[in-house]
Every structure is written in structure tokens, then in C-alpha cells.
Amino acid sequence: FDLKRAVMERTQAEFDSLPQDLEIEGDDGKEARNKVKGVMAFLGQLFLRQFTTTKILKMVVSSMLFRRERPDEVHLEAVCLLLKATGASLESTQLGLKLLDDFC
């Protein structure tokens, strides 16, 4: 049993299940928005604990920003949460600096 692999597979499944359209009203919409933010916060913590790589963060950020013609506020906020959590660590590597330069 490989814990790191199991955690990453579960995180991938959660990311893949994130809602595309967050224009949902009421409690369902709030729950969907919280899920998006929660998955990004968790992914940031995985990166800080070296469970995931800069390359994966780049794919996640790209996916969140370019899912639609124009990203919605929730997806932008989720990307900001992710980059805020991982920014100092990203700034310490060349690849991380390139990622930040590409998106910020």
C-alpha cells in the first residue's frame, strides 16, 4: 500500500469532480464553491509536503484559469488560495519562479 499514491489518486478524483459551472444558487452553490476552494487548499498543502510537483500545480492552475473562455470569480479565488499557500516555496526554485511568472 502506497499512501502517497492513494492520496494523489483521491485528490485527482476530487479535482476531476469539481463543478464546471458555479452559477448554482442556494446551498448547493455554496457547497460547490467551498469544495473548489477546499480542494485547492488541500492541494497546496500536499505541495508544501512534497506530495506533488510544480508541474502538477501548473496543470491545475491552467485548468482552473482556462476551463472556460473567462474564469469565474470562484475559480480565480481558488487559484489565488493555492498560489498564496505555495508562493514562498515556488519562489525558491527556477521552475516555481517560471510558474509564478507565467500566471501572476
PDB file of C-alpha atoms in Angstrom:
ATOM      1  CA  PHE A   1       0.000   0.000   0.000  1.00  0.00           C
ATOM      2  CA  ASP A   2       1.451   3.337  -1.065  1.00  0.00           C
ATOM      3  CA  LEU A   3      -0.044   6.216   0.942  1.00  0.00           C
ATOM      4  CA  LYS A   4       1.313   8.944  -1.324  1.00  0.00           C
ATOM      5  CA  ARG A   5      -0.175   7.316  -4.411  1.00  0.00           C
ATOM      6  CA  ALA A   6      -3.532   6.748  -2.712  1.00  0.00           C
ATOM      7  CA  VAL A   7      -3.718  10.380  -1.560  1.00  0.00           C
ATOM      8  CA  MET A   8      -2.801  11.672  -5.013  1.00  0.00           C
ATOM      9  CA  GLU A   9      -5.359   9.418  -6.731  1.00  0.00           C
ATOM     10  CA  ARG A  10      -8.086  10.603  -4.364  1.00  0.00           C
ATOM     11  CA  THR A  11      -7.074  14.234  -4.858  1.00  0.00           C
ATOM     12  CA  GLN A  12      -7.136  13.749  -8.644  1.00  0.00           C
ATOM     13  CA  ALA A  13     -10.625  12.252  -8.394  1.00  0.00           C
ATOM     14  CA  GLU A  14     -11.825  15.199  -6.286  1.00  0.00           C
ATOM     15  CA  PHE A  15     -10.285  17.692  -8.704  1.00  0.00           C
ATOM     16  CA  ASP A  16     -11.870  15.958 -11.695  1.00  0.00           C
ATOM     17  CA  SER A  17     -15.266  16.072  -9.989  1.00  0.00           C
ATOM     18  CA  LEU A  18     -15.176  19.825  -9.360  1.00  0.00           C
ATOM     19  CA  PRO A  19     -18.164  21.593 -10.880  1.00  0.00           C
ATOM     20  CA  GLN A  20     -17.556  23.490 -14.108  1.00  0.00           C
ATOM     21  CA  ASP A  21     -20.421  25.903 -13.605  1.00  0.00           C
ATOM     22  CA  LEU A  22     -20.607  27.652 -10.261  1.00  0.00           C
ATOM     23  CA  GLU A  23     -23.595  29.795 -11.066  1.00  0.00           C
ATOM     24  CA  ILE A  24     -25.709  27.493  -8.886  1.00  0.00           C
ATOM     25  CA  GLU A  25     -27.862  29.306  -6.344  1.00  0.00           C
ATOM     26  CA  GLY A  26     -28.538  28.444  -2.717  1.00  0.00           C
ATOM     27  CA  ASP A  27     -26.897  25.829  -0.510  1.00  0.00           C
ATOM     28  CA  ASP A  28     -25.826  23.662  -3.454  1.00  0.00           C
ATOM     29  CA  GLY A  29     -23.901  26.569  -4.934  1.00  0.00           C
ATOM     30  CA  LYS A  30     -22.261  27.409  -1.637  1.00  0.00           C
ATOM     31  CA  GLU A  31     -21.269  23.779  -1.154  1.00  0.00           C
ATOM     32  CA  ALA A  32     -19.803  23.629  -4.691  1.00  0.00           C
ATOM     33  CA  ARG A  33     -17.801  26.828  -4.155  1.00  0.00           C
ATOM     34  CA  ASN A  34     -16.481  25.572  -0.824  1.00  0.00           C
ATOM     35  CA  LYS A  35     -15.463  22.277  -2.441  1.00  0.00           C
ATOM     36  CA  VAL A  36     -13.431  24.093  -5.115  1.00  0.00           C
ATOM     37  CA  LYS A  37     -11.641  26.186  -2.502  1.00  0.00           C
ATOM     38  CA  GLY A  38     -11.102  23.176  -0.234  1.00  0.00           C
ATOM     39  CA  VAL A  39      -9.535  21.062  -2.960  1.00  0.00           C
ATOM     40  CA  MET A  40      -7.159  23.912  -3.850  1.00  0.00           C
ATOM     41  CA  ALA A  41      -6.179  24.460  -0.212  1.00  0.00           C
ATOM     42  CA  PHE A  42      -5.560  20.726   0.214  1.00  0.00           C
ATOM     43  CA  LEU A  43      -3.506  20.577  -2.981  1.00  0.00           C
ATOM     44  CA  GLY A  44      -1.392  23.462  -1.710  1.00  0.00           C
ATOM     45  CA  GLN A  45      -0.692  21.575   1.495  1.00  0.00           C
ATOM     46  CA  LEU A  46       0.247  18.465  -0.485  1.00  0.00           C
ATOM     47  CA  PHE A  47       2.720  20.543  -2.491  1.00  0.00           C
ATOM     48  CA  LEU A  48       4.277  22.003   0.648  1.00  0.00           C
ATOM     49  CA  ARG A  49       4.748  18.461   1.979  1.00  0.00           C
ATOM     50  CA  GLN A  50       6.277  17.389  -1.354  1.00  0.00           C
ATOM     51  CA  PHE A  51       3.459  15.005  -2.240  1.00  0.00           C
ATOM     52  CA  THR A  52       3.034  16.774  -5.569  1.00  0.00           C
ATOM     53  CA  THR A  53       5.200  18.719  -8.002  1.00  0.00           C
ATOM     54  CA  THR A  54       5.401  22.134  -9.581  1.00  0.00           C
ATOM     55  CA  LYS A  55       4.408  20.544 -12.902  1.00  0.00           C
ATOM     56  CA  ILE A  56       1.137  19.321 -11.376  1.00  0.00           C
ATOM     57  CA  LEU A  57       0.456  22.742  -9.857  1.00  0.00           C
ATOM     58  CA  LYS A  58       0.970  24.298 -13.294  1.00  0.00           C
ATOM     59  CA  MET A  59      -1.551  21.898 -14.837  1.00  0.00           C
ATOM     60  CA  VAL A  60      -4.057  22.620 -12.058  1.00  0.00           C
ATOM     61  CA  VAL A  61      -3.701  26.395 -12.351  1.00  0.00           C
ATOM     62  CA  SER A  62      -4.006  26.203 -16.144  1.00  0.00           C
ATOM     63  CA  SER A  63      -7.082  24.040 -15.867  1.00  0.00           C
ATOM     64  CA  MET A  64      -8.723  26.338 -13.340  1.00  0.00           C
ATOM     65  CA  LEU A  65      -7.994  29.505 -15.314  1.00  0.00           C
ATOM     66  CA  PHE A  66      -8.716  28.208 -18.793  1.00  0.00           C
ATOM     67  CA  ARG A  67     -11.683  25.854 -18.233  1.00  0.00           C
ATOM     68  CA  ARG A  68     -13.936  28.411 -19.804  1.00  0.00           C
ATOM     69  CA  GLU A  69     -13.437  31.395 -22.032  1.00  0.00           C
ATOM     70  CA  ARG A  70     -13.365  33.536 -18.924  1.00  0.00           C
ATOM     71  CA  PRO A  71     -12.768  32.084 -15.442  1.00  0.00           C
ATOM     72  CA  ASP A  72     -15.374  32.863 -12.819  1.00  0.00           C
ATOM     73  CA  GLU A  73     -14.701  34.521  -9.502  1.00  0.00           C
ATOM     74  CA  VAL A  74     -14.646  31.279  -7.507  1.00  0.00           C
ATOM     75  CA  HIS A  75     -12.058  29.618  -9.729  1.00  0.00           C
ATOM     76  CA  LEU A  76      -9.897  32.760  -9.602  1.00  0.00           C
ATOM     77  CA  GLU A  77     -10.187  32.885  -5.830  1.00  0.00           C
ATOM     78  CA  ALA A  78      -9.270  29.188  -5.592  1.00  0.00           C
ATOM     79  CA  VAL A  79      -6.155  29.731  -7.727  1.00  0.00           C
ATOM     80  CA  CYS A  80      -5.212  32.686  -5.516  1.00  0.00           C
ATOM     81  CA  LEU A  81      -5.576  30.484  -2.417  1.00  0.00           C
ATOM     82  CA  LEU A  82      -3.350  27.850  -3.992  1.00  0.00           C
ATOM     83  CA  LEU A  83      -0.676  30.334  -5.056  1.00  0.00           C
ATOM     84  CA  LYS A  84      -0.793  32.139  -1.716  1.00  0.00           C
ATOM     85  CA  ALA A  85      -0.228  28.864   0.128  1.00  0.00           C
ATOM     86  CA  THR A  86       2.586  27.716  -2.156  1.00  0.00           C
ATOM     87  CA  GLY A  87       4.118  31.022  -3.283  1.00  0.00           C
ATOM     88  CA  ALA A  88       7.113  31.134  -0.933  1.00  0.00           C
ATOM     89  CA  SER A  89       8.026  27.562  -1.778  1.00  0.00           C
ATOM     90  CA  LEU A  90       7.573  28.179  -5.508  1.00  0.00           C
ATOM     91  CA  GLU A  91       9.807  31.235  -5.343  1.00  0.00           C
ATOM     92  CA  SER A  92      12.684  29.074  -4.115  1.00  0.00           C
ATOM     93  CA  THR A  93      13.034  27.116  -7.392  1.00  0.00           C
ATOM     94  CA  GLN A  94      13.565  28.082 -11.028  1.00  0.00           C
ATOM     95  CA  LEU A  95      10.569  26.045 -12.180  1.00  0.00           C
ATOM     96  CA  GLY A  96       8.412  27.601  -9.478  1.00  0.00           C
ATOM     97  CA  LEU A  97       9.512  31.101 -10.446  1.00  0.00           C
ATOM     98  CA  LYS A  98       8.609  30.352 -14.054  1.00  0.00           C
ATOM     99  CA  LEU A  99       5.146  29.166 -12.980  1.00  0.00           C
ATOM    100  CA  LEU A 100       4.584  32.330 -10.966  1.00  0.00           C
ATOM    101  CA  ASP A 101       5.876  34.445 -13.822  1.00  0.00           C
ATOM    102  CA  ASP A 102       3.528  32.724 -16.270  1.00  0.00           C
ATOM    103  CA  PHE A 103       0.401  33.240 -14.160  1.00  0.00           C
ATOM    104  CA  CYS A 104       0.982  36.254 -11.951  1.00  0.00           C
TER     105      CYS A 104
END
